[in-house]
PDB file of C-alpha atoms and ligand atoms in Angstrom:
ATOM      1  CA  MET A 649      -4.404   3.462  14.062  1.00  0.00           C
ATOM      2  CA  ILE A 650      -4.471   0.653  10.771  1.00  0.00           C
ATOM      3  CA  ASP A 651      -1.755   0.101   8.929  1.00  0.00           C
ATOM      4  CA  LEU A 652      -2.159  -1.612   4.865  1.00  0.00           C
ATOM      5  CA  HIS A 653       0.019  -1.885   3.770  1.00  0.00           C
ATOM      6  CA  CYS A 654       4.081  -3.599   5.899  1.00  0.00           C
ATOM      7  CA  HIS A 655       6.126  -7.096   4.840  1.00  0.00           C
ATOM      8  CA  ILE A 656       5.986  -8.421   9.009  1.00  0.00           C
ATOM      9  CA  LEU A 657       4.928 -12.692   8.339  1.00  0.00           C
ATOM     10  CA  PRO A 658       8.929 -13.660   9.263  1.00  0.00           C
ATOM     11  CA  ASP A 659      10.911 -15.143   6.240  1.00  0.00           C
ATOM     12  CA  ILE A 660       8.576 -15.114   3.740  1.00  0.00           C
ATOM     13  CA  ASP A 661       9.801 -12.125   1.441  1.00  0.00           C
ATOM     14  CA  ASP A 662      11.933  -9.688   2.309  1.00  0.00           C
ATOM     15  CA  GLY A 663      10.580  -8.277   5.168  1.00  0.00           C
ATOM     16  CA  ALA A 664      10.786 -10.079   9.021  1.00  0.00           C
ATOM     17  CA  ASN A 665      13.468 -13.011   8.451  1.00  0.00           C
ATOM     18  CA  THR A 666      12.268 -14.808  12.024  1.00  0.00           C
ATOM     19  CA  ILE A 667       9.876 -14.469  13.758  1.00  0.00           C
ATOM     20  CA  GLU A 668      11.360 -12.702  16.624  1.00  0.00           C
ATOM     21  CA  ASP A 669      12.315 -10.348  13.888  1.00  0.00           C
ATOM     22  CA  SER A 670       7.810 -10.270  13.240  1.00  0.00           C
ATOM     23  CA  LEU A 671       6.970  -9.214  17.817  1.00  0.00           C
ATOM     24  CA  GLU A 672       9.952  -6.754  17.261  1.00  0.00           C
ATOM     25  CA  MET A 673       8.212  -4.776  14.245  1.00  0.00           C
ATOM     26  CA  ALA A 674       4.603  -5.755  16.410  1.00  0.00           C
ATOM     27  CA  ARG A 675       5.929  -4.236  19.583  1.00  0.00           C
ATOM     28  CA  LEU A 676       7.489  -1.013  17.399  1.00  0.00           C
ATOM     29  CA  ALA A 677       4.535  -0.917  16.091  1.00  0.00           C
ATOM     30  CA  VAL A 678       2.124  -0.634  18.191  1.00  0.00           C
ATOM     31  CA  SER A 679       4.312   2.291  19.633  1.00  0.00           C
ATOM     32  CA  GLU A 680       2.565   4.389  16.681  1.00  0.00           C
ATOM     33  CA  GLY A 681      -0.551   3.932  17.773  1.00  0.00           C
ATOM     34  CA  ILE A 682      -1.220   1.220  15.189  1.00  0.00           C
ATOM     35  CA  THR A 683      -3.977  -1.290  16.729  1.00  0.00           C
ATOM     36  CA  HIS A 684      -4.803  -3.417  13.077  1.00  0.00           C
ATOM     37  CA  LEU A 685      -1.874  -4.448  10.594  1.00  0.00           C
ATOM     38  CA  LEU A 686      -2.643  -6.421   7.394  1.00  0.00           C
ATOM     39  CA  ALA A 687      -0.129  -8.456   6.239  1.00  0.00           C
ATOM     40  CA  THR A 688       1.313  -8.016   3.757  1.00  0.00           C
ATOM     41  CA  PRO A 689       3.877 -10.313   1.333  1.00  0.00           C
ATOM     42  CA  HIS A 690       5.325  -9.784  -1.780  1.00  0.00           C
ATOM     43  CA  HIS A 691       3.148 -11.674  -4.437  1.00  0.00           C
ATOM     44  CA  MET A 692       3.986 -12.934  -7.763  1.00  0.00           C
ATOM     45  CA  ASN A 693       7.448 -10.546  -7.686  1.00  0.00           C
ATOM     46  CA  ARG A 694      10.333 -12.141  -8.885  1.00  0.00           C
ATOM     47  CA  ASN A 695      11.028 -14.788  -6.670  1.00  0.00           C
ATOM     48  CA  TRP A 696       8.508 -14.256  -4.361  1.00  0.00           C
ATOM     49  CA  MET A 697       5.563 -16.726  -4.523  1.00  0.00           C
ATOM     50  CA  ASN A 698       3.006 -16.157  -1.609  1.00  0.00           C
ATOM     51  CA  GLU A 699      -0.480 -17.749  -2.565  1.00  0.00           C
ATOM     52  CA  LYS A 700      -3.533 -16.975  -0.900  1.00  0.00           C
ATOM     53  CA  ARG A 701      -3.286 -20.495   1.200  1.00  0.00           C
ATOM     54  CA  LYS A 702      -0.124 -19.688   2.694  1.00  0.00           C
ATOM     55  CA  VAL A 703      -0.403 -16.073   3.572  1.00  0.00           C
ATOM     56  CA  VAL A 704      -3.185 -17.590   5.398  1.00  0.00           C
ATOM     57  CA  ALA A 705      -1.826 -20.467   7.344  1.00  0.00           C
ATOM     58  CA  LEU A 706       1.092 -17.995   8.340  1.00  0.00           C
ATOM     59  CA  VAL A 707      -1.438 -14.705   9.488  1.00  0.00           C
ATOM     60  CA  LYS A 708      -2.918 -17.342  12.259  1.00  0.00           C
ATOM     61  CA  GLU A 709       0.631 -18.729  13.806  1.00  0.00           C
ATOM     62  CA  VAL A 710       2.055 -15.742  13.859  1.00  0.00           C
ATOM     63  CA  GLN A 711      -1.497 -14.090  15.284  1.00  0.00           C
ATOM     64  CA  SER A 712      -1.194 -16.712  18.343  1.00  0.00           C
ATOM     65  CA  GLU A 713       3.067 -15.850  18.500  1.00  0.00           C
ATOM     66  CA  ILE A 714       1.968 -12.425  19.509  1.00  0.00           C
ATOM     67  CA  ASP A 715      -1.442 -13.270  21.899  1.00  0.00           C
ATOM     68  CA  ARG A 716       1.171 -14.774  23.582  1.00  0.00           C
ATOM     69  CA  GLU A 717       3.191 -12.201  23.242  1.00  0.00           C
ATOM     70  CA  GLY A 718       0.842  -9.546  25.317  1.00  0.00           C
ATOM     71  CA  ILE A 719       1.376  -7.273  22.233  1.00  0.00           C
ATOM     72  CA  PRO A 720      -1.721  -5.342  21.848  1.00  0.00           C
ATOM     73  CA  LEU A 721      -1.938  -6.178  17.715  1.00  0.00           C
ATOM     74  CA  THR A 722      -4.425  -7.540  15.365  1.00  0.00           C
ATOM     75  CA  ILE A 723      -2.869  -9.416  11.950  1.00  0.00           C
ATOM     76  CA  TYR A 724      -4.943 -10.138   8.243  1.00  0.00           C
ATOM     77  CA  PRO A 725      -3.675 -11.733   5.917  1.00  0.00           C
ATOM     78  CA  GLY A 726      -2.643  -9.257   2.467  1.00  0.00           C
ATOM     79  CA  GLN A 727      -0.488  -9.604   0.123  1.00  0.00           C
ATOM     80  CA  GLU A 728       1.348  -6.327  -2.079  1.00  0.00           C
ATOM     81  CA  ILE A 729       0.539  -7.784  -5.843  1.00  0.00           C
ATOM     82  CA  ARG A 730       2.716  -7.317  -8.881  1.00  0.00           C
ATOM     83  CA  ILE A 731       0.722  -6.398 -11.569  1.00  0.00           C
ATOM     84  CA  TYR A 732       0.609  -9.328 -13.596  1.00  0.00           C
ATOM     85  CA  GLY A 733      -1.903  -9.968 -16.688  1.00  0.00           C
ATOM     86  CA  ASN A 734      -3.681 -13.221 -15.267  1.00  0.00           C
ATOM     87  CA  MET A 735      -4.568 -11.374 -11.916  1.00  0.00           C
ATOM     88  CA  LEU A 736      -8.561 -11.684 -12.400  1.00  0.00           C
ATOM     89  CA  GLU A 737      -7.727 -16.020 -13.954  1.00  0.00           C
ATOM     90  CA  ASP A 738      -6.334 -15.576 -10.070  1.00  0.00           C
ATOM     91  CA  ILE A 739      -8.927 -14.416  -8.729  1.00  0.00           C
ATOM     92  CA  GLU A 740     -11.539 -16.660  -9.661  1.00  0.00           C
ATOM     93  CA  LYS A 741      -8.998 -19.982  -8.549  1.00  0.00           C
ATOM     94  CA  ASP A 742      -9.047 -18.068  -5.129  1.00  0.00           C
ATOM     95  CA  THR A 743      -4.939 -17.855  -4.589  1.00  0.00           C
ATOM     96  CA  LEU A 744      -5.359 -14.089  -4.269  1.00  0.00           C
ATOM     97  CA  LEU A 745      -5.815 -11.869  -0.953  1.00  0.00           C
ATOM     98  CA  PHE A 746      -7.629  -8.567  -1.325  1.00  0.00           C
ATOM     99  CA  THR A 747      -7.228  -6.068   2.365  1.00  0.00           C
ATOM    100  CA  ASP A 748     -11.557  -7.011   3.178  1.00  0.00           C
ATOM    101  CA  GLU A 749     -13.637 -10.092   3.327  1.00  0.00           C
ATOM    102  CA  LEU A 750     -15.813  -8.818   0.786  1.00  0.00           C
ATOM    103  CA  GLN A 751     -12.406  -9.003  -1.737  1.00  0.00           C
ATOM    104  CA  GLN A 752     -13.231  -5.744  -3.871  1.00  0.00           C
ATOM    105  CA  TYR A 753      -9.738  -4.098  -2.525  1.00  0.00           C
ATOM    106  CA  LEU A 754      -6.231  -5.275  -4.655  1.00  0.00           C
ATOM    107  CA  LEU A 755      -3.198  -4.180  -3.487  1.00  0.00           C
ATOM    108  CA  VAL A 756      -1.497  -3.389  -6.395  1.00  0.00           C
ATOM    109  CA  GLU A 757       2.458  -3.254  -6.800  1.00  0.00           C
ATOM    110  CA  PHE A 758       4.557  -1.646 -10.393  1.00  0.00           C
ATOM    111  CA  PRO A 759       8.029  -2.686 -11.347  1.00  0.00           C
ATOM    112  CA  THR A 760      10.117   0.285  -9.810  1.00  0.00           C
ATOM    113  CA  ALA A 761      11.028   1.601 -13.635  1.00  0.00           C
ATOM    114  CA  SER A 762       7.420   1.226 -14.935  1.00  0.00           C
ATOM    115  CA  ILE A 763       4.086   1.078 -15.813  1.00  0.00           C
ATOM    116  CA  PRO A 764       3.000  -2.374 -18.048  1.00  0.00           C
ATOM    117  CA  ASN A 765       0.973  -0.965 -21.563  1.00  0.00           C
ATOM    118  CA  TYR A 766      -1.696  -3.805 -20.456  1.00  0.00           C
ATOM    119  CA  THR A 767      -2.356  -1.706 -16.696  1.00  0.00           C
ATOM    120  CA  GLU A 768      -5.347   0.543 -18.173  1.00  0.00           C
ATOM    121  CA  ARG A 769      -7.134  -2.283 -19.662  1.00  0.00           C
ATOM    122  CA  LEU A 770      -6.652  -4.744 -16.415  1.00  0.00           C
ATOM    123  CA  PHE A 771      -7.450  -1.946 -14.419  1.00  0.00           C
ATOM    124  CA  TYR A 772     -10.226  -2.123 -16.521  1.00  0.00           C
ATOM    125  CA  ASP A 773     -11.541  -5.343 -16.527  1.00  0.00           C
ATOM    126  CA  LEU A 774     -10.809  -6.063 -13.275  1.00  0.00           C
ATOM    127  CA  GLN A 775     -13.270  -3.052 -12.496  1.00  0.00           C
ATOM    128  CA  MET A 776     -16.229  -4.488 -14.402  1.00  0.00           C
ATOM    129  CA  ASN A 777     -15.236  -7.638 -11.825  1.00  0.00           C
ATOM    130  CA  GLY A 778     -16.232  -5.219  -8.676  1.00  0.00           C
ATOM    131  CA  LYS A 779     -12.280  -5.465  -8.103  1.00  0.00           C
ATOM    132  CA  ILE A 780     -10.078  -2.188  -7.501  1.00  0.00           C
ATOM    133  CA  PRO A 781      -6.790  -2.328  -7.244  1.00  0.00           C
ATOM    134  CA  VAL A 782      -4.964   0.274  -5.047  1.00  0.00           C
ATOM    135  CA  VAL A 783      -1.277   1.290  -6.984  1.00  0.00           C
ATOM    136  CA  VAL A 784       1.119   1.316  -3.992  1.00  0.00           C
ATOM    137  CA  HIS A 785       3.597   3.537  -3.696  1.00  0.00           C
ATOM    138  CA  PRO A 786       3.126   5.374  -5.923  1.00  0.00           C
ATOM    139  CA  GLU A 787       5.386   8.071  -5.701  1.00  0.00           C
ATOM    140  CA  ARG A 788       8.512   6.121  -6.323  1.00  0.00           C
ATOM    141  CA  ASN A 789       7.123   4.594  -9.698  1.00  0.00           C
ATOM    142  CA  ARG A 790      10.297   5.973 -12.278  1.00  0.00           C
ATOM    143  CA  ILE A 791       7.098   6.847 -14.617  1.00  0.00           C
ATOM    144  CA  ILE A 792       4.632   9.286 -12.541  1.00  0.00           C
ATOM    145  CA  GLN A 793       7.711  10.794 -10.939  1.00  0.00           C
ATOM    146  CA  GLU A 794       8.537  11.951 -13.746  1.00  0.00           C
ATOM    147  CA  ASP A 795       4.865  12.691 -15.153  1.00  0.00           C
ATOM    148  CA  PRO A 796       2.025  12.297 -12.222  1.00  0.00           C
ATOM    149  CA  HIS A 797      -0.236  12.387 -15.096  1.00  0.00           C
ATOM    150  CA  LYS A 798       0.145   8.459 -15.804  1.00  0.00           C
ATOM    151  CA  LEU A 799      -1.396   8.761 -11.537  1.00  0.00           C
ATOM    152  CA  LYS A 800      -3.982  10.926 -11.719  1.00  0.00           C
ATOM    153  CA  GLU A 801      -5.804   9.214 -15.279  1.00  0.00           C
ATOM    154  CA  LEU A 802      -5.257   5.720 -12.818  1.00  0.00           C
ATOM    155  CA  VAL A 803      -7.363   7.231 -10.510  1.00  0.00           C
ATOM    156  CA  GLN A 804     -10.153   9.426 -12.600  1.00  0.00           C
ATOM    157  CA  HIS A 805     -10.560   5.573 -13.818  1.00  0.00           C
ATOM    158  CA  GLY A 806     -11.484   4.449 -10.401  1.00  0.00           C
ATOM    159  CA  ALA A 807      -8.715   3.268  -9.234  1.00  0.00           C
ATOM    160  CA  LEU A 808      -6.669   4.348  -5.678  1.00  0.00           C
ATOM    161  CA  ALA A 809      -3.737   4.777  -4.774  1.00  0.00           C
ATOM    162  CA  GLN A 810      -1.679   4.169  -0.924  1.00  0.00           C
ATOM    163  CA  LEU A 811       1.735   6.067   0.438  1.00  0.00           C
ATOM    164  CA  THR A 812       4.041   5.546   1.804  1.00  0.00           C
ATOM    165  CA  ALA A 813       4.551   7.148   5.228  1.00  0.00           C
ATOM    166  CA  ALA A 814       8.638   6.850   4.968  1.00  0.00           C
ATOM    167  CA  SER A 815       8.008   8.359   1.786  1.00  0.00           C
ATOM    168  CA  TYR A 816       6.329  11.225   2.867  1.00  0.00           C
ATOM    169  CA  THR A 817       8.064  11.873   6.223  1.00  0.00           C
ATOM    170  CA  GLY A 818      11.486  12.206   4.361  1.00  0.00           C
ATOM    171  CA  GLY A 819      13.086   8.439   4.306  1.00  0.00           C
ATOM    172  CA  PHE A 820      13.878   8.467   0.825  1.00  0.00           C
ATOM    173  CA  GLY A 821      14.961  11.715   0.003  1.00  0.00           C
ATOM    174  CA  LYS A 822      13.816  15.036  -0.489  1.00  0.00           C
ATOM    175  CA  GLN A 823      12.813  15.292  -4.021  1.00  0.00           C
ATOM    176  CA  ILE A 824      10.350  11.684  -3.183  1.00  0.00           C
ATOM    177  CA  GLN A 825       9.755  13.773   0.249  1.00  0.00           C
ATOM    178  CA  LYS A 826       8.570  16.394  -2.124  1.00  0.00           C
ATOM    179  CA  LEU A 827       6.001  14.567  -4.314  1.00  0.00           C
ATOM    180  CA  SER A 828       4.224  12.872  -1.676  1.00  0.00           C
ATOM    181  CA  LYS A 829       3.287  16.198  -0.244  1.00  0.00           C
ATOM    182  CA  GLN A 830       2.288  17.606  -4.093  1.00  0.00           C
ATOM    183  CA  MET A 831       0.593  14.027  -4.524  1.00  0.00           C
ATOM    184  CA  ILE A 832      -1.514  14.501  -0.346  1.00  0.00           C
ATOM    185  CA  GLU A 833      -2.192  18.346  -2.387  1.00  0.00           C
ATOM    186  CA  ALA A 834      -3.934  17.219  -5.058  1.00  0.00           C
ATOM    187  CA  ASP A 835      -5.884  14.100  -4.109  1.00  0.00           C
ATOM    188  CA  LEU A 836      -3.760  12.021  -5.792  1.00  0.00           C
ATOM    189  CA  VAL A 837      -3.442   9.137  -3.204  1.00  0.00           C
ATOM    190  CA  HIS A 838      -6.622   8.119  -0.399  1.00  0.00           C
ATOM    191  CA  PHE A 839      -4.343   6.937   2.641  1.00  0.00           C
ATOM    192  CA  ILE A 840      -0.892   6.287   3.427  1.00  0.00           C
ATOM    193  CA  ALA A 841       0.695   2.680   5.139  1.00  0.00           C
ATOM    194  CA  SER A 842       3.632   2.122   6.043  1.00  0.00           C
ATOM    195  CA  ASP A 843       4.949  -0.713   3.845  1.00  0.00           C
ATOM    196  CA  ALA A 844       7.548  -1.440   6.906  1.00  0.00           C
ATOM    197  CA  HIS A 845      10.024  -4.385   6.156  1.00  0.00           C
ATOM    198  CA  ASN A 846      11.669  -4.056   9.124  1.00  0.00           C
ATOM    199  CA  THR A 847      11.995  -2.021  12.516  1.00  0.00           C
ATOM    200  CA  GLY A 848      15.799  -0.189  10.716  1.00  0.00           C
ATOM    201  CA  ASN A 849      15.995   0.956   7.752  1.00  0.00           C
ATOM    202  CA  ARG A 850      12.467  -0.119   6.653  1.00  0.00           C
ATOM    203  CA  ALA A 851      10.109   0.886   9.527  1.00  0.00           C
ATOM    204  CA  PHE A 852       6.857   1.755  10.465  1.00  0.00           C
ATOM    205  CA  HIS A 853       7.203   5.689  10.488  1.00  0.00           C
ATOM    206  CA  MET A 854       2.956   5.926  10.548  1.00  0.00           C
ATOM    207  CA  LYS A 855       3.344   8.311  13.535  1.00  0.00           C
ATOM    208  CA  GLU A 856       5.260  11.190  11.807  1.00  0.00           C
ATOM    209  CA  ALA A 857       4.112  11.158   9.347  1.00  0.00           C
ATOM    210  CA  HIS A 858       0.246  11.138  11.113  1.00  0.00           C
ATOM    211  CA  ASP A 859       2.114  14.726  12.593  1.00  0.00           C
ATOM    212  CA  LEU A 860       3.193  15.829   9.692  1.00  0.00           C
ATOM    213  CA  VAL A 861      -0.365  15.745   7.916  1.00  0.00           C
ATOM    214  CA  ILE A 862      -1.906  17.449  10.580  1.00  0.00           C
ATOM    215  CA  LYS A 863       0.586  20.346  10.905  1.00  0.00           C
ATOM    216  CA  GLU A 864       0.761  20.766   7.295  1.00  0.00           C
ATOM    217  CA  PHE A 865      -3.187  19.908   6.242  1.00  0.00           C
ATOM    218  CA  GLY A 866      -5.320  19.955  10.035  1.00  0.00           C
ATOM    219  CA  ARG A 867      -6.668  16.956  11.342  1.00  0.00           C
ATOM    220  CA  ARG A 868     -10.346  16.212   8.635  1.00  0.00           C
ATOM    221  CA  LYS A 869      -6.794  14.824   5.744  1.00  0.00           C
ATOM    222  CA  TRP A 870      -5.962  12.613   8.725  1.00  0.00           C
ATOM    223  CA  HIS A 871      -9.147  11.981   8.994  1.00  0.00           C
ATOM    224  CA  GLN A 872      -9.875  11.542   5.628  1.00  0.00           C
ATOM    225  CA  PHE A 873      -6.806   9.463   5.339  1.00  0.00           C
ATOM    226  CA  ASP A 874      -8.307   6.954   8.263  1.00  0.00           C
ATOM    227  CA  GLN A 875     -11.955   7.392   7.005  1.00  0.00           C
ATOM    228  CA  THR A 876     -10.953   5.517   3.781  1.00  0.00           C
ATOM    229  CA  THR A 877      -8.498   3.221   5.430  1.00  0.00           C
ATOM    230  CA  LYS A 878     -11.134   1.650   7.455  1.00  0.00           C
ATOM    231  CA  ASP A 879     -13.420   1.460   4.307  1.00  0.00           C
ATOM    232  CA  LEU A 880     -10.585  -0.867   2.192  1.00  0.00           C
ATOM    233  CA  ILE A 881     -10.644  -2.906   5.526  1.00  0.00           C
ATOM    234  CA  ASN A 882     -14.252  -3.720   5.935  1.00  0.00           C
ATOM    235  CA  GLY A 883     -15.078  -3.071   2.289  1.00  0.00           C
ATOM    236  CA  ASP A 884     -17.475  -0.488   2.105  1.00  0.00           C
ATOM    237  CA  VAL A 885     -17.581   2.043  -0.402  1.00  0.00           C
ATOM    238  CA  VAL A 886     -14.733   4.665  -1.355  1.00  0.00           C
ATOM    239  CA  ILE A 887     -15.999   7.299  -2.531  1.00  0.00           C
ATOM    240  CA  PRO A 888     -12.295   9.684  -3.098  1.00  0.00           C
ATOM    241  CA  PRO A 889     -11.959  13.478  -4.176  1.00  0.00           C
ATOM    242  CA  THR A 890     -11.354  14.215  -7.951  1.00  0.00           C
ATOM    243  CA  PRO A 891      -8.035  14.410  -8.102  1.00  0.00           C
ATOM    244  CA  THR A 892      -5.996  17.300  -9.339  1.00  0.00           C
ATOM    245  CA  ASN A 893      -2.907  18.266 -11.492  1.00  0.00           C
ATOM    246  CA  ILE A 894       0.784  18.510 -10.116  1.00  0.00           C
ATOM    247  CA  GLU A 895       2.452  22.285 -11.208  1.00  0.00           C
ATOM    248  CA  LYS A 896       3.083  20.771 -14.973  1.00  0.00           C
ATOM    249  CA  LYS A 897       7.561  21.305 -14.068  1.00  0.00           C
ATOM    250  CA  LYS A 898       9.780  18.437 -13.370  1.00  0.00           C
ATOM    251  CA  PHE A 899      10.307  16.955 -10.423  1.00  0.00           C
ATOM    252  CA  PHE A 900      13.566  14.450 -10.594  1.00  0.00           C
ATOM    253  CA  GLY A 901      15.947  16.897 -12.679  1.00  0.00           C
ATOM    254  CA  LEU A 902      17.653  13.995 -13.729  1.00  0.00           C
ATOM    255  CA  PHE A 903      15.376  13.188 -16.338  1.00  0.00           C
TER     256      PHE A 903
HETATM  257 FE1  LIG B1264       5.351  -3.287   0.276  1.00  0.00          FE
END
């Protein structure tokens, strides 16, 4: 299994603190069947600035520790980029990282409580430049929780979306779990990744998510997610299924 979203690098964001933490996460990942992992520290998110050069260097260091310990895991450099207006300029400056070496797919994070009003324009401009935005954990964004149609519009316009394993397995509560399942049903999300931060309260849950997808949607669905994951890391073309609507009812009684 490949995991495209994980905070395994030490002392760089709110993920692993030390190299020992990183190794512990690596062991847990392998125990769930993960063989390759994209290390995606936060970038441009509040105090976390993790430019390409720094991430690439740290991945090399951590990989050599993983190898020294004999853990059968390969890690690649990536980033979880908090959305900001000058992404295209920074792509020019070569400070951003993609999921693939061909530099086509970017993991983009929205703020928890909003979707910036320049998002559609930015996503359009990115795509005009051959860059495809991948919205990470849309199920945890409050605007999308209130109105999943907002995500559907972005997907219809060419964005992809990543569901977090623990959201789907219930780690963020029943409502987010329900929404996650509905998002899979409606083809609003294209693959599952862990967004693991540690081996405790924010662990991988990939094996659990894998088993639940097969139970609820069948092997074919998991194969589809797996193929999209591979396409994203190989830089191959992804042709996503056409998204459908989630029933109009509000998900979160609170809103
Ligand atoms: Fe993350």
